[in-house]
Coordinates of C-alpha atoms and ligand atoms in Angstrom, one line a residue:
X12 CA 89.6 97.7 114.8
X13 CA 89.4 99.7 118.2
X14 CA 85.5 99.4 118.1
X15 CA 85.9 95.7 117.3
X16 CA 88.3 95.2 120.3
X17 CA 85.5 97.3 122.4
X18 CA 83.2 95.3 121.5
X19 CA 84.9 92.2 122.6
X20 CA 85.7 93.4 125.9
X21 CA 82.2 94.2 126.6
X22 CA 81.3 90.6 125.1
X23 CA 83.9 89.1 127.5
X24 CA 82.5 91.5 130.1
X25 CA 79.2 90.5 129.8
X26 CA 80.1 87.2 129.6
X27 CA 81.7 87.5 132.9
X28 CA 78.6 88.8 134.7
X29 CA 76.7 85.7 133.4
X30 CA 79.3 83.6 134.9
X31 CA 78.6 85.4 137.8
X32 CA 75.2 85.3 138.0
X33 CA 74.7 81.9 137.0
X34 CA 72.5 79.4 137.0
X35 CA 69.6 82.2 136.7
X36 CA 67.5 79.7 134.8
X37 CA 66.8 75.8 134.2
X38 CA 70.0 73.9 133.5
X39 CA 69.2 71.1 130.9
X40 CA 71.1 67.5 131.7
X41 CA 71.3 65.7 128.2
X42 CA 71.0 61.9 128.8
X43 CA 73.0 59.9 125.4
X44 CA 70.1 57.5 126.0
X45 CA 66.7 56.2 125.6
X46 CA 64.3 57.2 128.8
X47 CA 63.8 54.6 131.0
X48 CA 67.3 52.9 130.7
X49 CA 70.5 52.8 133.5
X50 CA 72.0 55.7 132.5
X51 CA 68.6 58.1 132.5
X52 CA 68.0 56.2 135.6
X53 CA 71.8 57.9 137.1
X54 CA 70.8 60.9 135.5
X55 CA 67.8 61.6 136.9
X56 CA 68.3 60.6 140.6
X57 CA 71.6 63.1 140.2
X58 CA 69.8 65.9 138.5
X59 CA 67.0 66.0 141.5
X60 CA 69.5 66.2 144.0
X61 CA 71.4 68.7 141.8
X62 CA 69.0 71.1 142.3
X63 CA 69.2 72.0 145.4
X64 CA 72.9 73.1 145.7
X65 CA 72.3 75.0 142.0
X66 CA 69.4 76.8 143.2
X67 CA 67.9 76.1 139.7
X68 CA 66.1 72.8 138.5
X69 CA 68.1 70.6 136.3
X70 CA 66.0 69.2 133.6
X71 CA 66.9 65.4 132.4
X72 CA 66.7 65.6 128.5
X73 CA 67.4 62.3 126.6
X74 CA 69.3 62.6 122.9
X75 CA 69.1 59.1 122.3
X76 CA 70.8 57.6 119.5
X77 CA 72.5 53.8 119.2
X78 CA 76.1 54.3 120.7
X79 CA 75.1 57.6 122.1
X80 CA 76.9 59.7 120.2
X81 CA 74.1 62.2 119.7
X82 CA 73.8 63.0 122.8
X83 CA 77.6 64.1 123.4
X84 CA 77.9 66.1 119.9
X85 CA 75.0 68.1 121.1
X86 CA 76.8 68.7 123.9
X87 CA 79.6 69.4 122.1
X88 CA 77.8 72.1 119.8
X89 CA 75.7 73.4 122.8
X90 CA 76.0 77.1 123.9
X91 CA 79.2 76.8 126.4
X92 CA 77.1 79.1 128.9
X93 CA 76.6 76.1 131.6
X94 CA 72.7 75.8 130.6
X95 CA 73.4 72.2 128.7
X96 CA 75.7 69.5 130.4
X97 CA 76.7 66.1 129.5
X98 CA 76.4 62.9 131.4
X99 CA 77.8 60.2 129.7
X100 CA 79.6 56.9 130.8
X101 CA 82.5 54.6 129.9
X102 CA 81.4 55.1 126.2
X103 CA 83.4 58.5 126.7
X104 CA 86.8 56.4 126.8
X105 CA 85.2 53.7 124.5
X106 CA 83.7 54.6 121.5
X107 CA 86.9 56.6 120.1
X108 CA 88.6 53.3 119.8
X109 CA 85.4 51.2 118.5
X110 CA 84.8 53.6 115.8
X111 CA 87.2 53.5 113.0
X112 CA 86.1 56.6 111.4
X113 CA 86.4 59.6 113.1
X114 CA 83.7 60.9 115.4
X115 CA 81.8 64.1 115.3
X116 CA 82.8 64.9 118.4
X117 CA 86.4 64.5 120.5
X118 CA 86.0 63.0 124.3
X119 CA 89.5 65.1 125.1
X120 CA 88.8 68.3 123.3
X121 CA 85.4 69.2 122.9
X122 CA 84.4 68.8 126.7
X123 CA 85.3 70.6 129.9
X124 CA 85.1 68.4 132.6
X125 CA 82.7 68.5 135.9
X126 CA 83.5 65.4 137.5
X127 CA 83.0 61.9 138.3
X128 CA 79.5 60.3 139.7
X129 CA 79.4 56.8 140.5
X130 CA 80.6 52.9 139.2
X131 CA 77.9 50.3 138.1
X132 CA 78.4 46.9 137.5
X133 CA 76.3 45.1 134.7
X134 CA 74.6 41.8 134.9
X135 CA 74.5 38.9 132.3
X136 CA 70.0 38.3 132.0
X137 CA 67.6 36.9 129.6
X138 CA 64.0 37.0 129.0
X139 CA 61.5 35.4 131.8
X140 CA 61.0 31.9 131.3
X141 CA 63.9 31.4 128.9
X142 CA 65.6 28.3 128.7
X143 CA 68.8 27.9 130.0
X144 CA 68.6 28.4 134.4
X145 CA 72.3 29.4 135.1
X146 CA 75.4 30.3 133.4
X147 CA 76.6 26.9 132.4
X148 CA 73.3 25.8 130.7
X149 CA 73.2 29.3 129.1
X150 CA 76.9 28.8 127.8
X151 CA 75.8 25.3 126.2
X152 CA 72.5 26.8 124.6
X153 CA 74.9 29.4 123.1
X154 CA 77.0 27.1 121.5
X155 CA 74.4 24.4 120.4
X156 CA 71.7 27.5 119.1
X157 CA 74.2 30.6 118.1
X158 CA 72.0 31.4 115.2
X159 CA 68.9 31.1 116.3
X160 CA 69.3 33.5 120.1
X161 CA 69.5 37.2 120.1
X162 CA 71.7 39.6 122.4
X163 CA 69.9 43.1 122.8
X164 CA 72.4 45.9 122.8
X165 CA 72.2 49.8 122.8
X166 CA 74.5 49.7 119.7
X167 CA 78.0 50.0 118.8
X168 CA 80.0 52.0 121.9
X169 CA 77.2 51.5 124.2
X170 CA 78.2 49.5 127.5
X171 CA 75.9 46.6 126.7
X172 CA 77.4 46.1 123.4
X173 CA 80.9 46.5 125.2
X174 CA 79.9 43.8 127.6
X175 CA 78.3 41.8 125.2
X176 CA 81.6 41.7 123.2
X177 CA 83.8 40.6 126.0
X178 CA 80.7 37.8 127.1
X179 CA 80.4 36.1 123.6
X180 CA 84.3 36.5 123.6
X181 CA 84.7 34.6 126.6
X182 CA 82.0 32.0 125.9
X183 CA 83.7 31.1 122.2
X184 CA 80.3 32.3 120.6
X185 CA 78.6 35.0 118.8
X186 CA 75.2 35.0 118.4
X187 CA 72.8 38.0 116.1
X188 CA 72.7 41.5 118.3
X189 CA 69.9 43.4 117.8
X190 CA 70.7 47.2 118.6
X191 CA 68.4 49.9 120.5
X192 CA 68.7 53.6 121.3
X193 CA 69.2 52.6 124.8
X194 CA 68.7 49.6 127.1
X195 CA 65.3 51.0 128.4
X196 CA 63.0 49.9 125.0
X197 CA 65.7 46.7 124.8
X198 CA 64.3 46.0 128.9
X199 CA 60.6 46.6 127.4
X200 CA 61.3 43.9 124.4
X201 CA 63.6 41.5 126.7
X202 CA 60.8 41.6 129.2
X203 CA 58.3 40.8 126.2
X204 CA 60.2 37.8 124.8
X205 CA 60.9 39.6 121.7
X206 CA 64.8 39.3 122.4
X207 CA 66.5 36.3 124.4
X208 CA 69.4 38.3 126.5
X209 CA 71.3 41.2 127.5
X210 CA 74.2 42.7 129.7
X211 CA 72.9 45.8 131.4
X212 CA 73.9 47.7 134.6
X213 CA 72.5 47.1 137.5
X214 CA 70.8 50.9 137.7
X215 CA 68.4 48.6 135.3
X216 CA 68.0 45.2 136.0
X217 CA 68.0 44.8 140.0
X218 CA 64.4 45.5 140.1
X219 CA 63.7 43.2 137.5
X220 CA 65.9 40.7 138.9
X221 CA 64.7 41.1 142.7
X222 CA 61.1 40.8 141.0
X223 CA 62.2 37.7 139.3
X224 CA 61.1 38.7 136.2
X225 CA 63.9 38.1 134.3
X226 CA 66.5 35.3 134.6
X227 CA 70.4 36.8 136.1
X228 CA 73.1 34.5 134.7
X229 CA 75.8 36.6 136.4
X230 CA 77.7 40.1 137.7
X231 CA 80.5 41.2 135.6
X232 CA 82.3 42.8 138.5
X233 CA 84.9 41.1 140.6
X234 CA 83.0 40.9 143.7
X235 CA 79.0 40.3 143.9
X236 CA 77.1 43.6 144.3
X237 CA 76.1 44.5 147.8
X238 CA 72.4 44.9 146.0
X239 CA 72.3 41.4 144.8
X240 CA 74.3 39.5 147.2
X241 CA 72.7 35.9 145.9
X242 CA 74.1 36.7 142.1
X243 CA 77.3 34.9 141.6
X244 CA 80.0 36.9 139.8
X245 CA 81.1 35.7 136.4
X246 CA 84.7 35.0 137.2
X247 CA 83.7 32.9 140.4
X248 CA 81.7 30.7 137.9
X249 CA 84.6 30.1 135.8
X250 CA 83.9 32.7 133.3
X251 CA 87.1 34.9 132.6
X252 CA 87.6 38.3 130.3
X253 CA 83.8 39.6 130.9
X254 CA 85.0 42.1 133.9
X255 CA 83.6 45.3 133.0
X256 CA 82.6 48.3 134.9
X257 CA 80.7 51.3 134.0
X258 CA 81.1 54.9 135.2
X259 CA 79.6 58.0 134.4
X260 CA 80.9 61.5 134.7
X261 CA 79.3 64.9 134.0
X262 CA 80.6 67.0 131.5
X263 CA 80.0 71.2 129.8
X264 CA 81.2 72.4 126.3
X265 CA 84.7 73.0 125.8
X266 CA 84.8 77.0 126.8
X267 CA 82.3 77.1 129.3
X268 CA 83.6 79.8 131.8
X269 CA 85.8 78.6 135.0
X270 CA 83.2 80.3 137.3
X271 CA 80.1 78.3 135.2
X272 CA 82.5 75.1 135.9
X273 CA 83.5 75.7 139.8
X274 CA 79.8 76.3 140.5
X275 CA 78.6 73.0 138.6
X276 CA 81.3 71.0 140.4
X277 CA 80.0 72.6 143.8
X278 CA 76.8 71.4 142.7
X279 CA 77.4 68.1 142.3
X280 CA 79.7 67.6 145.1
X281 CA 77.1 68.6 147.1
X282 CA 74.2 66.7 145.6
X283 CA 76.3 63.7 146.2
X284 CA 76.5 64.3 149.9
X285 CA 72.2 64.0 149.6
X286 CA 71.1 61.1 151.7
X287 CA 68.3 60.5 149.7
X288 CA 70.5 59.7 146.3
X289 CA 73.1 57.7 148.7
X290 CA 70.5 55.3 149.4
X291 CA 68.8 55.2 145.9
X292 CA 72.2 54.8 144.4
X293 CA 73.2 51.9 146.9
X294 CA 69.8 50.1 146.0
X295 CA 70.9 50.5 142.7
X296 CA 74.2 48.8 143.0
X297 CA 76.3 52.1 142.1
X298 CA 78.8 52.8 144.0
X299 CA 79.6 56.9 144.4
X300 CA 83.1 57.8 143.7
X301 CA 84.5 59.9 146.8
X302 CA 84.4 63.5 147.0
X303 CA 88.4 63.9 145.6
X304 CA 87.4 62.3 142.7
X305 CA 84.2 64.5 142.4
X306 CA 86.2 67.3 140.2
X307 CA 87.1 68.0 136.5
X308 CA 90.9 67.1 137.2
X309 CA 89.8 63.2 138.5
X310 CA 87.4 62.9 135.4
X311 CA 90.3 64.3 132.8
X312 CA 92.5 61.5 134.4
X313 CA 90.3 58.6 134.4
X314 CA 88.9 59.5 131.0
X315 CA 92.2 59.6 129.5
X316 CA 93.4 56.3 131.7
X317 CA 89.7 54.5 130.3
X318 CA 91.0 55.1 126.7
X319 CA 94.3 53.6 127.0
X320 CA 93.0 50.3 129.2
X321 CA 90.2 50.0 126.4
X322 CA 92.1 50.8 122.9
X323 CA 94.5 47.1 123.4
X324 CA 91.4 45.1 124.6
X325 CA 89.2 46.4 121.9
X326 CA 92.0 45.9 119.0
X327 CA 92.7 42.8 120.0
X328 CA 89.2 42.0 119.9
X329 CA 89.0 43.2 116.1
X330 CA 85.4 44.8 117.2
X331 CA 84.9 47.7 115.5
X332 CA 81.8 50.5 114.1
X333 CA 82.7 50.1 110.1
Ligands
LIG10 N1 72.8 50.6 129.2 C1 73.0 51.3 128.0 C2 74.3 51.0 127.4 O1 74.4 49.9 127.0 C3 72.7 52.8 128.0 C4 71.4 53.2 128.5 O2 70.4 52.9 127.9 O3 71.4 53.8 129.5 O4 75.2 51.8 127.4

């Protein structure tokens, strides 16, 4: 008994010098999606500028899966030592109500929080050269050929598929979704004609959309995007009930120690402050959160506030996993 106690004290004692010492090595930044896509894009732009204020390189590692729920159970299930973090977006607050059965992982328990990065809106596009020119002609060729079009998505609990779900909603329509690990490869086969249209956040498709290589049907936020001032909202087009914003926050395993925590929260408040991610965020369309809302209690509160907006809309929208 005594030399199990001992043993547990030095355990917590070494534990404690760790937390100390930390980062002493490469901190891995697991990304819930495909490479390539809006939320790898967040990741990596953060990570870089991470680095600095850690003192050690953050490494962008992408667990993709459809939903991405891989990503955040191995998160979950990750040594809690600060060397594997989380960034994940409104899926977080979403996916708990969108999956019937329960999930491997819990968004309130499993998780100590960091803090809160940026908001993106996502924009209505289709492929290059498809039909339909604006939202009102895309709105008729949904009705008039709803089972003959495609919606990409990165699968159930992903943004896309959340937006996707409020679009068809509001248009009257639902037309065959075709689900990726991520919005990247869906990009790749949008861009290749393979698929007719997707919702994706504007991390993604401003480049495409400045390049004119896709066609932009609409913003989902309430205002246009500073980015894309000559892309017309949704709602001023007469579309109502598609308003959907994303944010990410960053996120350790439940248990990772306080000191581990205040150090990563340092980190990131003062990789946001980096004038070089500022700028690449703002041609991006994201828009930072502010330094207050840069800490784990901010990200506990909107998480929690995410789940209760989202849980009504999505019942009442009968969409679920199973
Ligand atoms: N945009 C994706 C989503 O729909 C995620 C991604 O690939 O980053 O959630």
């Amino acid at each position: 008994m005594l030399k199990r106690l001992a043993l547990t004290v030095a355990t917590f004692a070494a534990m404690g010098v760790a937390a100390q010492d930390y980062p002493t090595r490469t901190v891995n930044m697991i990304v819930p999606y495909a490479a390539g896509g809006p939320t790898d894009t967040v990741a990596r732009v953060l990570a870089q500028a991470m680095t600095k204020p850690l003192g050690q390189t953050v490494v962008v590692e992408n667990k993709a899966s459809a939903g991405g729920l891989v990503g955040a159970e191995t998160v979950k299930n990750a040594k809690p030592d600060g060397y594997t973090i989380l960034i994940h977006h409104i899926g977080m607050a979403t996916t708990p109500t969108l999956y019937r059965q329960a999930l491997r992982f819990d968004p309130l328990k499993d998780f100590e929080y960091v803090g809160l990065v940026n908001e993106v809106p996502m924009t209505i596009i289709g492929k290059p050269g498809f039909q339909p020119k604006d939202l009102k002609e895309l709105t008729a060729y949904m009705k008039a050929n709803k089972d003959k079009m495609t919606y990409a998505n990165a699968g159930v609990g992903a943004a896309s598929h959340l937006c996707g779900l409020l679009f068809m909603q509001a248009v009257g329509v639902d037309v065959l979704t075709v689900p990726y690990k991520g919005t990247g490869p869906a990009m790749n086969d949008l861009l290749g004609g393979q698929v007719d249209i997707m919702c994706d956040q504007t991390t993604s498709t401003t480049g495409q959309i400045k390049g004119g290589k896709v066609r932009v049907y609409g913003v989902t936020s309430p205002k246009r995007v500073a980015a894309l001032p000559d892309v017309p909202t949704l709602d001023e087009q007469g579309l109502k009930g598609a308003d959907v914003g994303i944010w990410h926050g960053v996120y350790a395993p439940k248990g990772t120690p306080k000191p581990v925590i205040d150090k990563l929260v340092a980190a990131l408040q003062g990789a946001m402050k980096d004038a070089g991610l500022q700028t690449r965020f703002s041609e991006l369309g994201a828009v930072s959160y502010p330094a207050d809302k840069q800490t784990p209690a901010a990200l506990e509160a909107h998480l929690k506030a995410e789940i209760a907006k989202w849980r009504p809309i999505i019942q009442k929208a009968g969409v679920y996993a199973d």
